[in-house]
Short mmCIF file of C-alpha atoms in Angstrom, two decimals:
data_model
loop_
_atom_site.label_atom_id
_atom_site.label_comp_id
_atom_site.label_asym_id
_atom_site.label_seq_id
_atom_site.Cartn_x
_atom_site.Cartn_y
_atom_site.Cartn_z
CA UNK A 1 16.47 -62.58 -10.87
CA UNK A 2 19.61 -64.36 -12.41
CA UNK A 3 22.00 -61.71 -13.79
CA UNK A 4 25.27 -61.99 -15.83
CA UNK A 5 27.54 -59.03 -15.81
CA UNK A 6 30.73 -58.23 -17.67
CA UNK A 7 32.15 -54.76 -18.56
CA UNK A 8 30.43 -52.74 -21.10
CA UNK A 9 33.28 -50.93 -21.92
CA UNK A 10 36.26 -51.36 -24.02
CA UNK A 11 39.09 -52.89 -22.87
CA UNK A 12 42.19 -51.18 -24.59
CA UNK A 13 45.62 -52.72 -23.85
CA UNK A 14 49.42 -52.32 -25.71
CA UNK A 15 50.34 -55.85 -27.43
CA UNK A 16 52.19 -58.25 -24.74
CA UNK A 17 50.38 -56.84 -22.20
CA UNK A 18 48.19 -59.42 -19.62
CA UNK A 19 44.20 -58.94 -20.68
CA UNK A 20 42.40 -59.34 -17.82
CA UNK A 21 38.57 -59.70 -18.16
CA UNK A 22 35.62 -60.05 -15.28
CA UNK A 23 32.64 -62.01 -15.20
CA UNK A 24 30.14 -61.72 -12.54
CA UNK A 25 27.17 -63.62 -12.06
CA UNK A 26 23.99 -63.31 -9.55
CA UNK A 27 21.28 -65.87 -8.06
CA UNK A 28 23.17 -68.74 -10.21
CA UNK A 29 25.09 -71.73 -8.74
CA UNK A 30 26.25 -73.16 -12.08
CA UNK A 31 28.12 -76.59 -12.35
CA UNK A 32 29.91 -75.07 -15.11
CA UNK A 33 30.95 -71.28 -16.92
CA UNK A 34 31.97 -71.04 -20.68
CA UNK A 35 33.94 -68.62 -22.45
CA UNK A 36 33.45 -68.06 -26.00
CA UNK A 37 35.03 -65.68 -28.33
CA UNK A 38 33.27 -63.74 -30.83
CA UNK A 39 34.33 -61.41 -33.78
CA UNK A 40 32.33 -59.19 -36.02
CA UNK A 41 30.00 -60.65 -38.19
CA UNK A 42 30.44 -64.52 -37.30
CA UNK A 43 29.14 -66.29 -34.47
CA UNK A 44 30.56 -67.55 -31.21
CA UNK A 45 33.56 -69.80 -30.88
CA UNK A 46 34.18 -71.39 -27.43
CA UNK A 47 37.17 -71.37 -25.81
CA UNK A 48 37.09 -72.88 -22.27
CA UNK A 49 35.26 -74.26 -19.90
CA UNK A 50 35.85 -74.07 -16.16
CA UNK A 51 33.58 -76.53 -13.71
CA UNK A 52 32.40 -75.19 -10.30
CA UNK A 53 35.23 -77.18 -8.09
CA UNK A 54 37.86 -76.23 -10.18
CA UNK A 55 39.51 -72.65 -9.23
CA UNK A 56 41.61 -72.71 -12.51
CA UNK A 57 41.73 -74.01 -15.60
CA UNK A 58 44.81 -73.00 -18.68
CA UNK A 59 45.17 -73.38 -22.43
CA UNK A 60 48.19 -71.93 -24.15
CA UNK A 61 48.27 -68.37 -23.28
CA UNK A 62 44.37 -68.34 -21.65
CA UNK A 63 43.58 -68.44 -18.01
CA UNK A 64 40.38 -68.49 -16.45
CA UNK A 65 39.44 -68.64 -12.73
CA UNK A 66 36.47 -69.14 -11.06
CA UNK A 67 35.57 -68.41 -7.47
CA UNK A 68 32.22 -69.70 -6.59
CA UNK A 69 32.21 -67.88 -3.03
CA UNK A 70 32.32 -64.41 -5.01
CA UNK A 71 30.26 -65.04 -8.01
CA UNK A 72 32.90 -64.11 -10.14
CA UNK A 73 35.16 -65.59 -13.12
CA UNK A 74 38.42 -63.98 -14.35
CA UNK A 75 39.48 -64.42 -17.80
CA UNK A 76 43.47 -63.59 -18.73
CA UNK A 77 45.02 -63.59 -21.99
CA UNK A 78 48.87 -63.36 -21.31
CA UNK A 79 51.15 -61.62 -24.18
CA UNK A 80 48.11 -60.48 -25.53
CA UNK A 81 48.52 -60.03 -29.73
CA UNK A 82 46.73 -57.50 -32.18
CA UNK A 83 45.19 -60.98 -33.54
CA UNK A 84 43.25 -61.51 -29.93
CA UNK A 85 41.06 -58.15 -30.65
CA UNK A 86 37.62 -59.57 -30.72
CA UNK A 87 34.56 -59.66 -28.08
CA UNK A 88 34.71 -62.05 -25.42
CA UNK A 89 31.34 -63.80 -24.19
CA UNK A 90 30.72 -65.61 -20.84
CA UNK A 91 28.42 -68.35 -20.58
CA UNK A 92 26.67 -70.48 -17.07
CA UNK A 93 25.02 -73.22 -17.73
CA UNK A 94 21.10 -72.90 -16.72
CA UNK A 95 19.58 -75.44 -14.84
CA UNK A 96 20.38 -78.88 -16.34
CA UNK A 97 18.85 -78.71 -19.84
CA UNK A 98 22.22 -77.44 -21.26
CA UNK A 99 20.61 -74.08 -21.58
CA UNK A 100 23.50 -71.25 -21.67
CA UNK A 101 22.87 -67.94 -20.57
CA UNK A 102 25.12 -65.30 -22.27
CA UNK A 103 26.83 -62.11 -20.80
CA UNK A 104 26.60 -59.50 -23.10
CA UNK A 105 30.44 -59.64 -23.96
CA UNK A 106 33.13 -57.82 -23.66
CA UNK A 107 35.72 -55.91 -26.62
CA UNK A 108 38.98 -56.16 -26.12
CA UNK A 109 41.34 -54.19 -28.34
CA UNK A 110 45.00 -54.91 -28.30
CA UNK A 111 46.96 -52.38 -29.86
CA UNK A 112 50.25 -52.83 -31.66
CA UNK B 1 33.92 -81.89 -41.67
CA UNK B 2 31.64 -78.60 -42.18
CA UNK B 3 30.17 -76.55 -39.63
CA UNK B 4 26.60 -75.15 -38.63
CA UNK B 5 25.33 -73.22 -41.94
CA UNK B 6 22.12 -70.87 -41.52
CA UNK B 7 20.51 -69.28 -44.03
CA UNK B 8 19.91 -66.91 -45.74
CA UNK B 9 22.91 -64.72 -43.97
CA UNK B 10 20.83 -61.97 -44.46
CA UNK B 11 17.42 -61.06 -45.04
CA UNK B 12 15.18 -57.96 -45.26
CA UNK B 13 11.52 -58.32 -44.53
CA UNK B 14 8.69 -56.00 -44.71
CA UNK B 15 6.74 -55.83 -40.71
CA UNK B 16 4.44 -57.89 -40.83
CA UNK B 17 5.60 -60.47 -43.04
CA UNK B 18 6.44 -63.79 -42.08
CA UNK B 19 10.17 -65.25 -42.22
CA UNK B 20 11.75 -68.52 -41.97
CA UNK B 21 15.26 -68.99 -41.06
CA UNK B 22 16.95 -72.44 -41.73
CA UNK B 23 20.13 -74.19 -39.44
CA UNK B 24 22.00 -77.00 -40.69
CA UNK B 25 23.47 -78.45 -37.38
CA UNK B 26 26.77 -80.60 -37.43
CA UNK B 27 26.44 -83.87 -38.71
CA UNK B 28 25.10 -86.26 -35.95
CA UNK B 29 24.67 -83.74 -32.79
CA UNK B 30 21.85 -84.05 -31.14
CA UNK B 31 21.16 -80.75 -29.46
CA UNK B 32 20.40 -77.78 -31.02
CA UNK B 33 20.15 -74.43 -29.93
CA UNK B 34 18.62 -71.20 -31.19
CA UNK B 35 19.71 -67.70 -29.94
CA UNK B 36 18.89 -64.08 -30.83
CA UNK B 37 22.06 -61.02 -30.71
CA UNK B 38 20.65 -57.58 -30.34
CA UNK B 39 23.69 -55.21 -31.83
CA UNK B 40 25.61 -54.26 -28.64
CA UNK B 41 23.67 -57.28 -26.77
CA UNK B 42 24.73 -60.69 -25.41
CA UNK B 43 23.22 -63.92 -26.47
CA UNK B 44 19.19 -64.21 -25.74
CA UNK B 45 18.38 -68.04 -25.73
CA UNK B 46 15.18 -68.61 -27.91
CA UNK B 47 14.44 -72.72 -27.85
CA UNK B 48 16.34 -75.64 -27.67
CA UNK B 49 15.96 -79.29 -28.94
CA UNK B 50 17.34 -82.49 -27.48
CA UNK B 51 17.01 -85.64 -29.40
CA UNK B 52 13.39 -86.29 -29.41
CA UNK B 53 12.93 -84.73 -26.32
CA UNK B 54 10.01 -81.86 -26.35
CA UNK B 55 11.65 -78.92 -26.96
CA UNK B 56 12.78 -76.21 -24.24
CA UNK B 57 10.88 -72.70 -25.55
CA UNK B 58 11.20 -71.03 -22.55
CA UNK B 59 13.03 -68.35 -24.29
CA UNK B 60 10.38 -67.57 -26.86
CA UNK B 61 9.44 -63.80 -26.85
CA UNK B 62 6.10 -64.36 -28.17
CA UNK B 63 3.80 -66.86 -30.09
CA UNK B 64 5.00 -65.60 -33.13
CA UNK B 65 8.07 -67.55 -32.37
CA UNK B 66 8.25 -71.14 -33.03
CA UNK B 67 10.66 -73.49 -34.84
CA UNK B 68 10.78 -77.49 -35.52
CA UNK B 69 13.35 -79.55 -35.44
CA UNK B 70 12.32 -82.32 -38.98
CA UNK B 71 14.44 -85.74 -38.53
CA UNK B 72 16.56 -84.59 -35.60
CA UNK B 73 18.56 -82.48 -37.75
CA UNK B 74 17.87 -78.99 -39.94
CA UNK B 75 15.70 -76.87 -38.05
CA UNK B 76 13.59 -73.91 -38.97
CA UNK B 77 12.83 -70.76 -36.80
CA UNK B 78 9.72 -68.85 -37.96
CA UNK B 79 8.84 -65.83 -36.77
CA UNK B 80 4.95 -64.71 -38.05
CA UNK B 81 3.79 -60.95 -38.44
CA UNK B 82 7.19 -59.78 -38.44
CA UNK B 83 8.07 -56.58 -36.13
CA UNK B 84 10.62 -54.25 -36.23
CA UNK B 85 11.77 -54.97 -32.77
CA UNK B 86 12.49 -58.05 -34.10
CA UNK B 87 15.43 -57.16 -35.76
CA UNK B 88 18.79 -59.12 -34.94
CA UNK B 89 21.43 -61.54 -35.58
CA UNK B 90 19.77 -64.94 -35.30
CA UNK B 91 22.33 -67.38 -34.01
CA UNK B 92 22.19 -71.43 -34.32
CA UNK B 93 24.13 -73.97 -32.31
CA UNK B 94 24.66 -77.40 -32.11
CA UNK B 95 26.59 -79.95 -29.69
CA UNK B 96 27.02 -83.59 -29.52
CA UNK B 97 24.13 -84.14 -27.05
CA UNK B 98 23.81 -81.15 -24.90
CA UNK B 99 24.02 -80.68 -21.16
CA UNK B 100 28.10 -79.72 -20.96
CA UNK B 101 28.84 -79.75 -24.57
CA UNK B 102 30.76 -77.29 -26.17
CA UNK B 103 28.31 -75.90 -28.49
CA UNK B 104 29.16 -74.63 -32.49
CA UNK B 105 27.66 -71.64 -33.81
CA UNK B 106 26.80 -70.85 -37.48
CA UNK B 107 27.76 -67.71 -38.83
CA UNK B 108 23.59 -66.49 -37.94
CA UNK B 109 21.23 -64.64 -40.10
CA UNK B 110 20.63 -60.82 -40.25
CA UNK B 111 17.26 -59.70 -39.87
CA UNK B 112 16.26 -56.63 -40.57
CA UNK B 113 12.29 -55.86 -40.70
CA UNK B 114 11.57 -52.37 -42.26
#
């Protein structure tokens, strides 16, 4: 069956540190993968969006890779800031009905 | 210009009452998208409406799930003999005309069935 994965856990990093969080995917060959960002109590916000035959895409301090041979997208936030707490959602796009199917997220906690 | 509103933002329901829950969608997209957050949980898509296109419900739970879409714009998800497993953060979406488009939450509506 199709499966999105990202870390359960935590992440926990010092402020200017690189966050560096996984997304992994199963029995999917998306055209595209989302990233949203969500904080406590309010709904998603999107962020990027990375097509299948591009390996990288960047906006401001946000990176996000995808490698279609491994499944797998990597999502950096460089000089990470207290502000950039906050869960952070993956998305691939289902079919072609603009259905998204949602990780279940993953908090990041960037400590002063 | 404003956002996606829902409401109410919260709402406490005896089981086995109905509920309805209301979206106000952006101003002139066409898509709209319901979703349902478990606490601790990702996303679960519910239905999704496309112009006048018949809507996609794969992601119903049951038949006491269903929502309409009145003059391609607010949209209404009711869920009928209300169970406690029903209980979540009921998130709306909307984007310009589906398919690739970034897609705008609302702020979603807490239920909590008793």
């Amino acid at each position: 069956s199709q499966k999105i994965e990202q870390n359960s856990e935590a992440l926990n990093i010092q402020e200017g540190k690189t966050a560096t969080l996984t997304c992994n995917y199963t029995n999917y060959s998306p055209a595209y993968l989302q990233w949203y960002r969500q904080d406590p109590g309010r709904g998603p916000v999107f962020l990027l969006l990375i097509r299948e035959n591009e390996k990288e895409k960047r906006k401001e301090r946000l990176k996000v890779t995808f490698d279609t041979t491994l499944k797998q997208s990597l999502f950096h936030i460089t000089a990470s800031q207290p502000a950039d707490s906050a869960t952070y959602l993956c998305a691939l796009l289902s079919g072609n009905t603009g259905k998204l199917i949602f990780g279940q997220g993953t908090t990041l906690q960037v400590k002063p | 210009g404003a956002g996606v509103s829902q409401s109410p933002s919260n709402k406490v329901t005896e089981k086995g009452k109905d509920v309805e829950l209301r979206c106000d969608p952006i101003s002139g997209h066409t898509a709209l998208y319901w979703y349902r957050q478990s606490l601790g949980q990702g996303l679960e898509f519910l239905i999704y409406f496309q112009g006048n296109s018949a809507p996609d419900k794969s992601g119903l739970p049951s038949d006491r799930f269903s929502a309409e879409r009145t003059g391609g714009s607010v949209s209404t998800l009711t869920i009928q003999r209300t169970q406690q497993e029903d209980s979540a953060v009921y998130l709306c979406a909307s984007s310009t005309s589906g398919s690739t488009d970034t897609q705008y939450f609302g702020p979603g509506t807490r239920l909590t069935v008793l």
